[in-house]
Amino acid sequence: KQEDVSENSSPGNGKERADSESDYKAPPSKIGLPDNIEPKNVSAKELPSDFENKNDFTPVSEEVKKSLEGSGLTEEKIKEIRGLPKPDYKNGEALNRAIHKPDPQTYLNPEYVNKHLEAFKKTGCFKIQRTDPTLPDDIYGGVVGHESGLFVTSGKEMKKAIQESGGDVRKMESLLGLQEGYLDNNPTIISIDNPSNLRMPDGNEIGAIRKEFIPGGFTSGNVPEAVIDSVPKGGYEVKKFNDPKLLDWIDKKGENS
């Protein structure tokens, strides 16, 4: 799902981390068939190399549909938003609302948004990733997140997902809508001390995987998610997934939010 695993950019080095290897390895491709190919009788060899990856969306489950009740989203609107591209950050493309995914404020009910973000304010913002940003050899200098936004979940939901996974990292990946192996075997849980600019995800984040992203603030595994600004070194604390005191630590961090 990604090369370096964290949605990051390091000041001065011009590198970015993506949630999907395709963001870096696959050539840019327009959505749909190339201009010189008729829709009928198309063979797999004629399709762009990343065609399947950009058009085969993970279905929206009944659980997620229930969670989105009251959001103002219809199935048609969800399909429309999912079909729009996000910026090609690896080639320096900037966000352009005229062609990229829209601002959630234009399609989500304000009451729904306020209720959704309340849990993050009450129990804190947490991130899970393969790498430990506190290590001295972190190539991003300890910065967590890319300028396009960092995906987080609340302390309440992070704890719930960990409990639901039974300590199985592969199950955790499934709940969070991540590809198998994304988190390696002992990922890092990050608690953000003072999250900045808490907001709804719009799918234009470098960490948003096109086939998985669902507008409305829920992963394909029905875990609530939000986005914050990137976090500087020293603006967070970390614990490893296999730490026996992890759940107590999440509770305590949430109490201090």
PDB file of C-alpha atoms in Angstrom:
ATOM      1  CA  LYS A   1       0.000   0.000   0.000  1.00  0.00           C
ATOM      2  CA  GLN A   2       2.916   2.304   0.413  1.00  0.00           C
ATOM      3  CA  GLU A   3       6.646   2.502   0.112  1.00  0.00           C
ATOM      4  CA  ASP A   4       7.668   4.298   3.292  1.00  0.00           C
ATOM      5  CA  VAL A   5       4.357   3.775   5.042  1.00  0.00           C
ATOM      6  CA  SER A   6       3.803   7.172   6.654  1.00  0.00           C
ATOM      7  CA  GLU A   7       2.002  10.077   5.025  1.00  0.00           C
ATOM      8  CA  ASN A   8       4.996  12.291   5.287  1.00  0.00           C
ATOM      9  CA  SER A   9       7.206  14.870   3.738  1.00  0.00           C
ATOM     10  CA  SER A  10      10.467  15.973   5.202  1.00  0.00           C
ATOM     11  CA  PRO A  11      11.417  19.649   5.155  1.00  0.00           C
ATOM     12  CA  GLY A  12      14.198  20.236   2.690  1.00  0.00           C
ATOM     13  CA  ASN A  13      14.545  16.777   1.187  1.00  0.00           C
ATOM     14  CA  GLY A  14      11.665  16.928  -1.273  1.00  0.00           C
ATOM     15  CA  LYS A  15      10.587  13.363  -0.488  1.00  0.00           C
ATOM     16  CA  GLU A  16       7.061  12.245   0.268  1.00  0.00           C
ATOM     17  CA  ARG A  17       5.590   9.138   1.794  1.00  0.00           C
ATOM     18  CA  ALA A  18       2.505   7.664   0.210  1.00  0.00           C
ATOM     19  CA  ASP A  19      -0.004   5.115   1.414  1.00  0.00           C
ATOM     20  CA  SER A  20       0.090   3.412  -1.959  1.00  0.00           C
ATOM     21  CA  GLU A  21       3.025   2.165  -3.935  1.00  0.00           C
ATOM     22  CA  SER A  22       1.004   3.040  -7.034  1.00  0.00           C
ATOM     23  CA  ASP A  23       1.292   6.722  -6.117  1.00  0.00           C
ATOM     24  CA  TYR A  24       4.980   6.428  -6.886  1.00  0.00           C
ATOM     25  CA  LYS A  25       5.481   3.424  -9.149  1.00  0.00           C
ATOM     26  CA  ALA A  26       2.509   3.478 -11.513  1.00  0.00           C
ATOM     27  CA  PRO A  27       2.476   5.998 -14.346  1.00  0.00           C
ATOM     28  CA  PRO A  28      -0.279   8.603 -14.172  1.00  0.00           C
ATOM     29  CA  SER A  29      -3.414   7.383 -15.928  1.00  0.00           C
ATOM     30  CA  LYS A  30      -6.677   9.068 -16.751  1.00  0.00           C
ATOM     31  CA  ILE A  31      -9.810   7.454 -15.380  1.00  0.00           C
ATOM     32  CA  GLY A  32     -11.525   5.216 -17.882  1.00  0.00           C
ATOM     33  CA  LEU A  33     -10.379   3.875 -21.202  1.00  0.00           C
ATOM     34  CA  PRO A  34      -7.700   5.539 -23.338  1.00  0.00           C
ATOM     35  CA  ASP A  35      -9.065   7.725 -26.148  1.00  0.00           C
ATOM     36  CA  ASN A  36      -8.013   5.297 -28.853  1.00  0.00           C
ATOM     37  CA  ILE A  37      -9.843   2.302 -27.381  1.00  0.00           C
ATOM     38  CA  GLU A  38     -13.510   1.557 -27.937  1.00  0.00           C
ATOM     39  CA  PRO A  39     -15.481   0.546 -24.810  1.00  0.00           C
ATOM     40  CA  LYS A  40     -16.469  -2.779 -26.366  1.00  0.00           C
ATOM     41  CA  ASN A  41     -14.187  -5.750 -26.894  1.00  0.00           C
ATOM     42  CA  VAL A  42     -11.405  -4.374 -24.703  1.00  0.00           C
ATOM     43  CA  SER A  43      -8.625  -6.765 -23.776  1.00  0.00           C
ATOM     44  CA  ALA A  44      -6.657  -6.490 -20.552  1.00  0.00           C
ATOM     45  CA  LYS A  45      -3.480  -5.819 -22.539  1.00  0.00           C
ATOM     46  CA  GLU A  46      -4.970  -2.619 -23.956  1.00  0.00           C
ATOM     47  CA  LEU A  47      -5.724  -1.058 -20.578  1.00  0.00           C
ATOM     48  CA  PRO A  48      -3.375   1.331 -18.755  1.00  0.00           C
ATOM     49  CA  SER A  49      -1.098  -0.487 -16.282  1.00  0.00           C
ATOM     50  CA  ASP A  50      -2.909   1.075 -13.322  1.00  0.00           C
ATOM     51  CA  PHE A  51      -6.454   0.864 -14.726  1.00  0.00           C
ATOM     52  CA  GLU A  52      -7.740  -1.793 -12.297  1.00  0.00           C
ATOM     53  CA  ASN A  53      -6.125  -0.085  -9.316  1.00  0.00           C
ATOM     54  CA  LYS A  54      -7.886   3.186 -10.191  1.00  0.00           C
ATOM     55  CA  ASN A  55     -11.354   1.832 -11.006  1.00  0.00           C
ATOM     56  CA  ASP A  56     -11.932  -1.255  -8.865  1.00  0.00           C
ATOM     57  CA  PHE A  57     -13.319   0.364  -5.715  1.00  0.00           C
ATOM     58  CA  THR A  58     -13.771  -1.498  -2.446  1.00  0.00           C
ATOM     59  CA  PRO A  59     -17.557  -1.814  -1.973  1.00  0.00           C
ATOM     60  CA  VAL A  60     -19.242   0.345   0.658  1.00  0.00           C
ATOM     61  CA  SER A  61     -20.437  -2.144   3.275  1.00  0.00           C
ATOM     62  CA  GLU A  62     -23.857  -2.061   4.894  1.00  0.00           C
ATOM     63  CA  GLU A  63     -22.150  -1.150   8.186  1.00  0.00           C
ATOM     64  CA  VAL A  64     -20.501   1.888   6.613  1.00  0.00           C
ATOM     65  CA  LYS A  65     -23.760   2.903   4.922  1.00  0.00           C
ATOM     66  CA  LYS A  66     -25.457   2.832   8.326  1.00  0.00           C
ATOM     67  CA  SER A  67     -22.659   4.936   9.835  1.00  0.00           C
ATOM     68  CA  LEU A  68     -23.125   7.506   7.052  1.00  0.00           C
ATOM     69  CA  GLU A  69     -26.814   7.989   7.812  1.00  0.00           C
ATOM     70  CA  GLY A  70     -27.514  11.673   8.387  1.00  0.00           C
ATOM     71  CA  SER A  71     -24.396  12.733   6.503  1.00  0.00           C
ATOM     72  CA  GLY A  72     -26.297  14.013   3.485  1.00  0.00           C
ATOM     73  CA  LEU A  73     -24.470  11.593   1.188  1.00  0.00           C
ATOM     74  CA  THR A  74     -26.375   9.508  -1.343  1.00  0.00           C
ATOM     75  CA  GLU A  75     -25.016   6.419  -3.077  1.00  0.00           C
ATOM     76  CA  GLU A  76     -24.800   8.451  -6.276  1.00  0.00           C
ATOM     77  CA  LYS A  77     -22.812  11.218  -4.572  1.00  0.00           C
ATOM     78  CA  ILE A  78     -20.435   8.724  -2.987  1.00  0.00           C
ATOM     79  CA  LYS A  79     -19.822   7.134  -6.371  1.00  0.00           C
ATOM     80  CA  GLU A  80     -19.265  10.541  -7.966  1.00  0.00           C
ATOM     81  CA  ILE A  81     -16.712  11.640  -5.349  1.00  0.00           C
ATOM     82  CA  ARG A  82     -14.853   8.341  -5.430  1.00  0.00           C
ATOM     83  CA  GLY A  83     -14.562   8.643  -9.191  1.00  0.00           C
ATOM     84  CA  LEU A  84     -12.773  11.995  -9.038  1.00  0.00           C
ATOM     85  CA  PRO A  85      -8.941  12.077  -8.918  1.00  0.00           C
ATOM     86  CA  LYS A  86      -6.678  13.478  -6.230  1.00  0.00           C
ATOM     87  CA  PRO A  87      -3.537  15.541  -6.922  1.00  0.00           C
ATOM     88  CA  ASP A  88      -0.535  13.732  -8.376  1.00  0.00           C
ATOM     89  CA  TYR A  89       1.803  14.867  -5.606  1.00  0.00           C
ATOM     90  CA  LYS A  90       4.778  12.914  -6.896  1.00  0.00           C
ATOM     91  CA  ASN A  91       4.773  15.099  -9.996  1.00  0.00           C
ATOM     92  CA  GLY A  92       4.234  18.324  -8.080  1.00  0.00           C
ATOM     93  CA  GLU A  93       0.543  18.748  -8.854  1.00  0.00           C
ATOM     94  CA  ALA A  94      -1.329  21.088  -6.487  1.00  0.00           C
ATOM     95  CA  LEU A  95      -4.891  20.668  -5.239  1.00  0.00           C
ATOM     96  CA  ASN A  96      -7.460  22.087  -7.661  1.00  0.00           C
ATOM     97  CA  ARG A  97     -11.072  21.777  -6.498  1.00  0.00           C
ATOM     98  CA  ALA A  98     -12.249  22.203 -10.075  1.00  0.00           C
ATOM     99  CA  ILE A  99     -10.914  18.762 -11.005  1.00  0.00           C
ATOM    100  CA  HIS A 100     -10.063  17.016  -7.735  1.00  0.00           C
ATOM    101  CA  LYS A 101     -12.286  15.734  -4.940  1.00  0.00           C
ATOM    102  CA  PRO A 102     -14.532  18.427  -3.384  1.00  0.00           C
ATOM    103  CA  ASP A 103     -14.418  20.029   0.060  1.00  0.00           C
ATOM    104  CA  PRO A 104     -16.559  17.953   2.484  1.00  0.00           C
ATOM    105  CA  GLN A 105     -18.241  21.162   3.621  1.00  0.00           C
ATOM    106  CA  THR A 106     -20.002  21.218   0.249  1.00  0.00           C
ATOM    107  CA  TYR A 107     -21.729  17.861   0.712  1.00  0.00           C
ATOM    108  CA  LEU A 108     -21.824  16.922   4.419  1.00  0.00           C
ATOM    109  CA  ASN A 109     -24.414  18.134   6.932  1.00  0.00           C
ATOM    110  CA  PRO A 110     -22.791  20.420   9.563  1.00  0.00           C
ATOM    111  CA  GLU A 111     -24.497  18.601  12.432  1.00  0.00           C
ATOM    112  CA  TYR A 112     -23.109  15.285  11.191  1.00  0.00           C
ATOM    113  CA  VAL A 113     -19.592  16.750  10.958  1.00  0.00           C
ATOM    114  CA  ASN A 114     -19.723  18.229  14.468  1.00  0.00           C
ATOM    115  CA  LYS A 115     -20.895  14.942  15.954  1.00  0.00           C
ATOM    116  CA  HIS A 116     -18.276  12.961  14.027  1.00  0.00           C
ATOM    117  CA  LEU A 117     -15.358  15.134  15.170  1.00  0.00           C
ATOM    118  CA  GLU A 118     -16.504  15.332  18.793  1.00  0.00           C
ATOM    119  CA  ALA A 119     -14.979  11.940  19.684  1.00  0.00           C
ATOM    120  CA  PHE A 120     -11.585  13.082  18.410  1.00  0.00           C
ATOM    121  CA  LYS A 121     -11.768  16.163  20.629  1.00  0.00           C
ATOM    122  CA  LYS A 122     -12.798  14.111  23.658  1.00  0.00           C
ATOM    123  CA  THR A 123     -10.485  11.089  23.380  1.00  0.00           C
ATOM    124  CA  GLY A 124      -7.572  12.405  21.350  1.00  0.00           C
ATOM    125  CA  CYS A 125      -6.117  11.821  17.891  1.00  0.00           C
ATOM    126  CA  PHE A 126      -4.074   8.705  17.183  1.00  0.00           C
ATOM    127  CA  LYS A 127      -2.152   7.385  14.197  1.00  0.00           C
ATOM    128  CA  ILE A 128      -0.817   3.902  13.479  1.00  0.00           C
ATOM    129  CA  GLN A 129       2.095   3.355  11.097  1.00  0.00           C
ATOM    130  CA  ARG A 130       4.897   0.902  10.407  1.00  0.00           C
ATOM    131  CA  THR A 131       7.795   3.208  11.260  1.00  0.00           C
ATOM    132  CA  ASP A 132       8.757   4.872  14.539  1.00  0.00           C
ATOM    133  CA  PRO A 133       9.304   8.612  13.960  1.00  0.00           C
ATOM    134  CA  THR A 134      11.219   8.994  17.231  1.00  0.00           C
ATOM    135  CA  LEU A 135      14.149   6.907  16.024  1.00  0.00           C
ATOM    136  CA  PRO A 136      17.293   8.922  15.258  1.00  0.00           C
ATOM    137  CA  ASP A 137      17.531   7.489  11.746  1.00  0.00           C
ATOM    138  CA  ASP A 138      14.013   8.587  10.740  1.00  0.00           C
ATOM    139  CA  ILE A 139      14.571  10.058   7.294  1.00  0.00           C
ATOM    140  CA  TYR A 140      11.837  12.646   7.810  1.00  0.00           C
ATOM    141  CA  GLY A 141      13.424  14.116  10.915  1.00  0.00           C
ATOM    142  CA  GLY A 142      10.592  13.088  13.175  1.00  0.00           C
ATOM    143  CA  VAL A 143       7.876  14.945  11.239  1.00  0.00           C
ATOM    144  CA  VAL A 144       4.626  12.948  11.026  1.00  0.00           C
ATOM    145  CA  GLY A 145       2.337  13.638   8.108  1.00  0.00           C
ATOM    146  CA  HIS A 146       2.313  15.316   4.721  1.00  0.00           C
ATOM    147  CA  GLU A 147       1.158  18.882   4.058  1.00  0.00           C
ATOM    148  CA  SER A 148      -1.990  17.470   2.428  1.00  0.00           C
ATOM    149  CA  GLY A 149      -3.099  16.107   5.804  1.00  0.00           C
ATOM    150  CA  LEU A 150      -2.564  13.211   8.212  1.00  0.00           C
ATOM    151  CA  PHE A 151      -5.242  10.556   8.739  1.00  0.00           C
ATOM    152  CA  VAL A 152      -6.050   9.879  12.402  1.00  0.00           C
ATOM    153  CA  THR A 153      -8.631   8.041  14.454  1.00  0.00           C
ATOM    154  CA  SER A 154      -9.860   8.846  17.953  1.00  0.00           C
ATOM    155  CA  GLY A 155      -8.506   7.252  21.096  1.00  0.00           C
ATOM    156  CA  LYS A 156     -11.853   5.558  21.625  1.00  0.00           C
ATOM    157  CA  GLU A 157     -11.837   4.005  18.168  1.00  0.00           C
ATOM    158  CA  MET A 158      -8.142   3.137  18.187  1.00  0.00           C
ATOM    159  CA  LYS A 159      -8.644   1.173  21.399  1.00  0.00           C
ATOM    160  CA  LYS A 160     -11.767  -0.486  19.994  1.00  0.00           C
ATOM    161  CA  ALA A 161      -9.962  -1.494  16.791  1.00  0.00           C
ATOM    162  CA  ILE A 162      -7.012  -2.931  18.725  1.00  0.00           C
ATOM    163  CA  GLN A 163      -9.373  -4.944  20.919  1.00  0.00           C
ATOM    164  CA  GLU A 164     -11.358  -6.092  17.899  1.00  0.00           C
ATOM    165  CA  SER A 165      -8.172  -7.201  16.167  1.00  0.00           C
ATOM    166  CA  GLY A 166      -7.202  -9.321  19.165  1.00  0.00           C
ATOM    167  CA  GLY A 167      -3.617  -8.144  18.720  1.00  0.00           C
ATOM    168  CA  ASP A 168      -3.528  -9.453  15.138  1.00  0.00           C
ATOM    169  CA  VAL A 169      -1.884  -6.820  12.936  1.00  0.00           C
ATOM    170  CA  ARG A 170      -3.429  -8.298   9.783  1.00  0.00           C
ATOM    171  CA  LYS A 171      -6.932  -7.866  11.258  1.00  0.00           C
ATOM    172  CA  MET A 172      -5.999  -4.336  12.259  1.00  0.00           C
ATOM    173  CA  GLU A 173      -5.070  -3.603   8.654  1.00  0.00           C
ATOM    174  CA  SER A 174      -8.427  -4.917   7.469  1.00  0.00           C
ATOM    175  CA  LEU A 175     -10.344  -2.755   9.941  1.00  0.00           C
ATOM    176  CA  LEU A 176      -8.459   0.343   8.851  1.00  0.00           C
ATOM    177  CA  GLY A 177      -8.856  -0.359   5.142  1.00  0.00           C
ATOM    178  CA  LEU A 178      -5.153  -1.081   4.664  1.00  0.00           C
ATOM    179  CA  GLN A 179      -3.556  -3.666   2.421  1.00  0.00           C
ATOM    180  CA  GLU A 180      -2.096  -6.775   4.038  1.00  0.00           C
ATOM    181  CA  GLY A 181       1.451  -6.181   5.205  1.00  0.00           C
ATOM    182  CA  TYR A 182       1.074  -2.395   5.275  1.00  0.00           C
ATOM    183  CA  LEU A 183       1.823  -2.198   9.006  1.00  0.00           C
ATOM    184  CA  ASP A 184       4.523  -4.878   9.085  1.00  0.00           C
ATOM    185  CA  ASN A 185       4.441  -6.970  12.295  1.00  0.00           C
ATOM    186  CA  ASN A 186       4.790  -4.489  15.163  1.00  0.00           C
ATOM    187  CA  PRO A 187       3.588  -1.035  14.120  1.00  0.00           C
ATOM    188  CA  THR A 188       3.851   2.195  16.081  1.00  0.00           C
ATOM    189  CA  ILE A 189       0.880   3.927  17.690  1.00  0.00           C
ATOM    190  CA  ILE A 190       1.250   7.708  17.753  1.00  0.00           C
ATOM    191  CA  SER A 191      -0.671   9.979  20.121  1.00  0.00           C
ATOM    192  CA  ILE A 192      -0.755  13.590  18.895  1.00  0.00           C
ATOM    193  CA  ASP A 193      -0.443  16.085  21.742  1.00  0.00           C
ATOM    194  CA  ASN A 194      -2.108  19.148  20.226  1.00  0.00           C
ATOM    195  CA  PRO A 195      -3.728  18.257  16.893  1.00  0.00           C
ATOM    196  CA  SER A 196      -4.070  21.189  14.531  1.00  0.00           C
ATOM    197  CA  ASN A 197      -6.906  21.839  12.083  1.00  0.00           C
ATOM    198  CA  LEU A 198      -9.051  18.784  12.860  1.00  0.00           C
ATOM    199  CA  ARG A 199     -11.310  18.180   9.872  1.00  0.00           C
ATOM    200  CA  MET A 200     -13.137  15.649   7.722  1.00  0.00           C
ATOM    201  CA  PRO A 201     -11.084  13.731   5.138  1.00  0.00           C
ATOM    202  CA  ASP A 202     -11.690  14.759   1.530  1.00  0.00           C
ATOM    203  CA  GLY A 203      -9.726  12.033  -0.285  1.00  0.00           C
ATOM    204  CA  ASN A 204      -7.097  14.422  -1.638  1.00  0.00           C
ATOM    205  CA  GLU A 205      -4.652  13.522   1.138  1.00  0.00           C
ATOM    206  CA  ILE A 206      -1.490  11.761   0.022  1.00  0.00           C
ATOM    207  CA  GLY A 207      -2.495   8.943   2.352  1.00  0.00           C
ATOM    208  CA  ALA A 208      -5.900   8.454   0.722  1.00  0.00           C
ATOM    209  CA  ILE A 209      -5.957   5.281  -1.363  1.00  0.00           C
ATOM    210  CA  ARG A 210      -8.328   5.812  -4.236  1.00  0.00           C
ATOM    211  CA  LYS A 211      -9.925   2.370  -4.274  1.00  0.00           C
ATOM    212  CA  GLU A 212     -10.442   2.406  -0.480  1.00  0.00           C
ATOM    213  CA  PHE A 213     -11.431   6.010   0.264  1.00  0.00           C
ATOM    214  CA  ILE A 214     -15.083   6.579   1.156  1.00  0.00           C
ATOM    215  CA  PRO A 215     -16.323  10.144   1.735  1.00  0.00           C
ATOM    216  CA  GLY A 216     -17.954  10.811   5.089  1.00  0.00           C
ATOM    217  CA  GLY A 217     -15.223   9.941   7.578  1.00  0.00           C
ATOM    218  CA  PHE A 218     -15.220   6.140   7.804  1.00  0.00           C
ATOM    219  CA  THR A 219     -12.692   3.581   6.585  1.00  0.00           C
ATOM    220  CA  SER A 220     -13.885   0.684   4.450  1.00  0.00           C
ATOM    221  CA  GLY A 221     -13.692  -1.322   7.698  1.00  0.00           C
ATOM    222  CA  ASN A 222     -16.121   1.150   9.345  1.00  0.00           C
ATOM    223  CA  VAL A 223     -13.591   2.828  11.662  1.00  0.00           C
ATOM    224  CA  PRO A 224     -14.167   6.611  12.090  1.00  0.00           C
ATOM    225  CA  GLU A 225     -11.359   8.740  10.676  1.00  0.00           C
ATOM    226  CA  ALA A 226     -10.447  12.411  10.479  1.00  0.00           C
ATOM    227  CA  VAL A 227      -7.546  14.482   9.210  1.00  0.00           C
ATOM    228  CA  ILE A 228      -5.181  16.921  10.927  1.00  0.00           C
ATOM    229  CA  ASP A 229      -2.168  18.962   9.847  1.00  0.00           C
ATOM    230  CA  SER A 230       1.258  17.326   9.876  1.00  0.00           C
ATOM    231  CA  VAL A 231       2.866  17.082  13.315  1.00  0.00           C
ATOM    232  CA  PRO A 232       6.375  18.394  14.067  1.00  0.00           C
ATOM    233  CA  LYS A 233       9.012  16.451  15.938  1.00  0.00           C
ATOM    234  CA  GLY A 234       8.237  16.474  19.648  1.00  0.00           C
ATOM    235  CA  GLY A 235       4.512  16.991  19.116  1.00  0.00           C
ATOM    236  CA  TYR A 236       3.528  13.415  19.913  1.00  0.00           C
ATOM    237  CA  GLU A 237       4.261  10.293  21.953  1.00  0.00           C
ATOM    238  CA  VAL A 238       4.562   6.719  20.713  1.00  0.00           C
ATOM    239  CA  LYS A 239       3.996   3.123  21.841  1.00  0.00           C
ATOM    240  CA  LYS A 240       4.562  -0.125  19.984  1.00  0.00           C
ATOM    241  CA  PHE A 241       1.564  -2.267  19.061  1.00  0.00           C
ATOM    242  CA  ASN A 242       2.797  -5.193  21.157  1.00  0.00           C
ATOM    243  CA  ASP A 243       3.320  -3.109  24.318  1.00  0.00           C
ATOM    244  CA  PRO A 244       1.242  -4.762  27.102  1.00  0.00           C
ATOM    245  CA  LYS A 245       0.422  -1.318  28.518  1.00  0.00           C
ATOM    246  CA  LEU A 246      -0.810   0.074  25.197  1.00  0.00           C
ATOM    247  CA  LEU A 247      -4.544   0.198  25.976  1.00  0.00           C
ATOM    248  CA  ASP A 248      -4.013   1.837  29.383  1.00  0.00           C
ATOM    249  CA  TRP A 249      -1.737   4.384  27.712  1.00  0.00           C
ATOM    250  CA  ILE A 250      -4.413   5.222  25.120  1.00  0.00           C
ATOM    251  CA  ASP A 251      -6.953   5.741  27.920  1.00  0.00           C
ATOM    252  CA  LYS A 252      -4.629   8.058  29.815  1.00  0.00           C
ATOM    253  CA  LYS A 253      -3.719  10.047  26.727  1.00  0.00           C
ATOM    254  CA  GLY A 254      -7.407  10.417  25.913  1.00  0.00           C
ATOM    255  CA  GLU A 255      -8.169  11.708  29.394  1.00  0.00           C
ATOM    256  CA  ASN A 256      -5.638  14.492  28.857  1.00  0.00           C
ATOM    257  CA  SER A 257      -7.045  15.571  25.499  1.00  0.00           C
TER     258      SER A 257
END
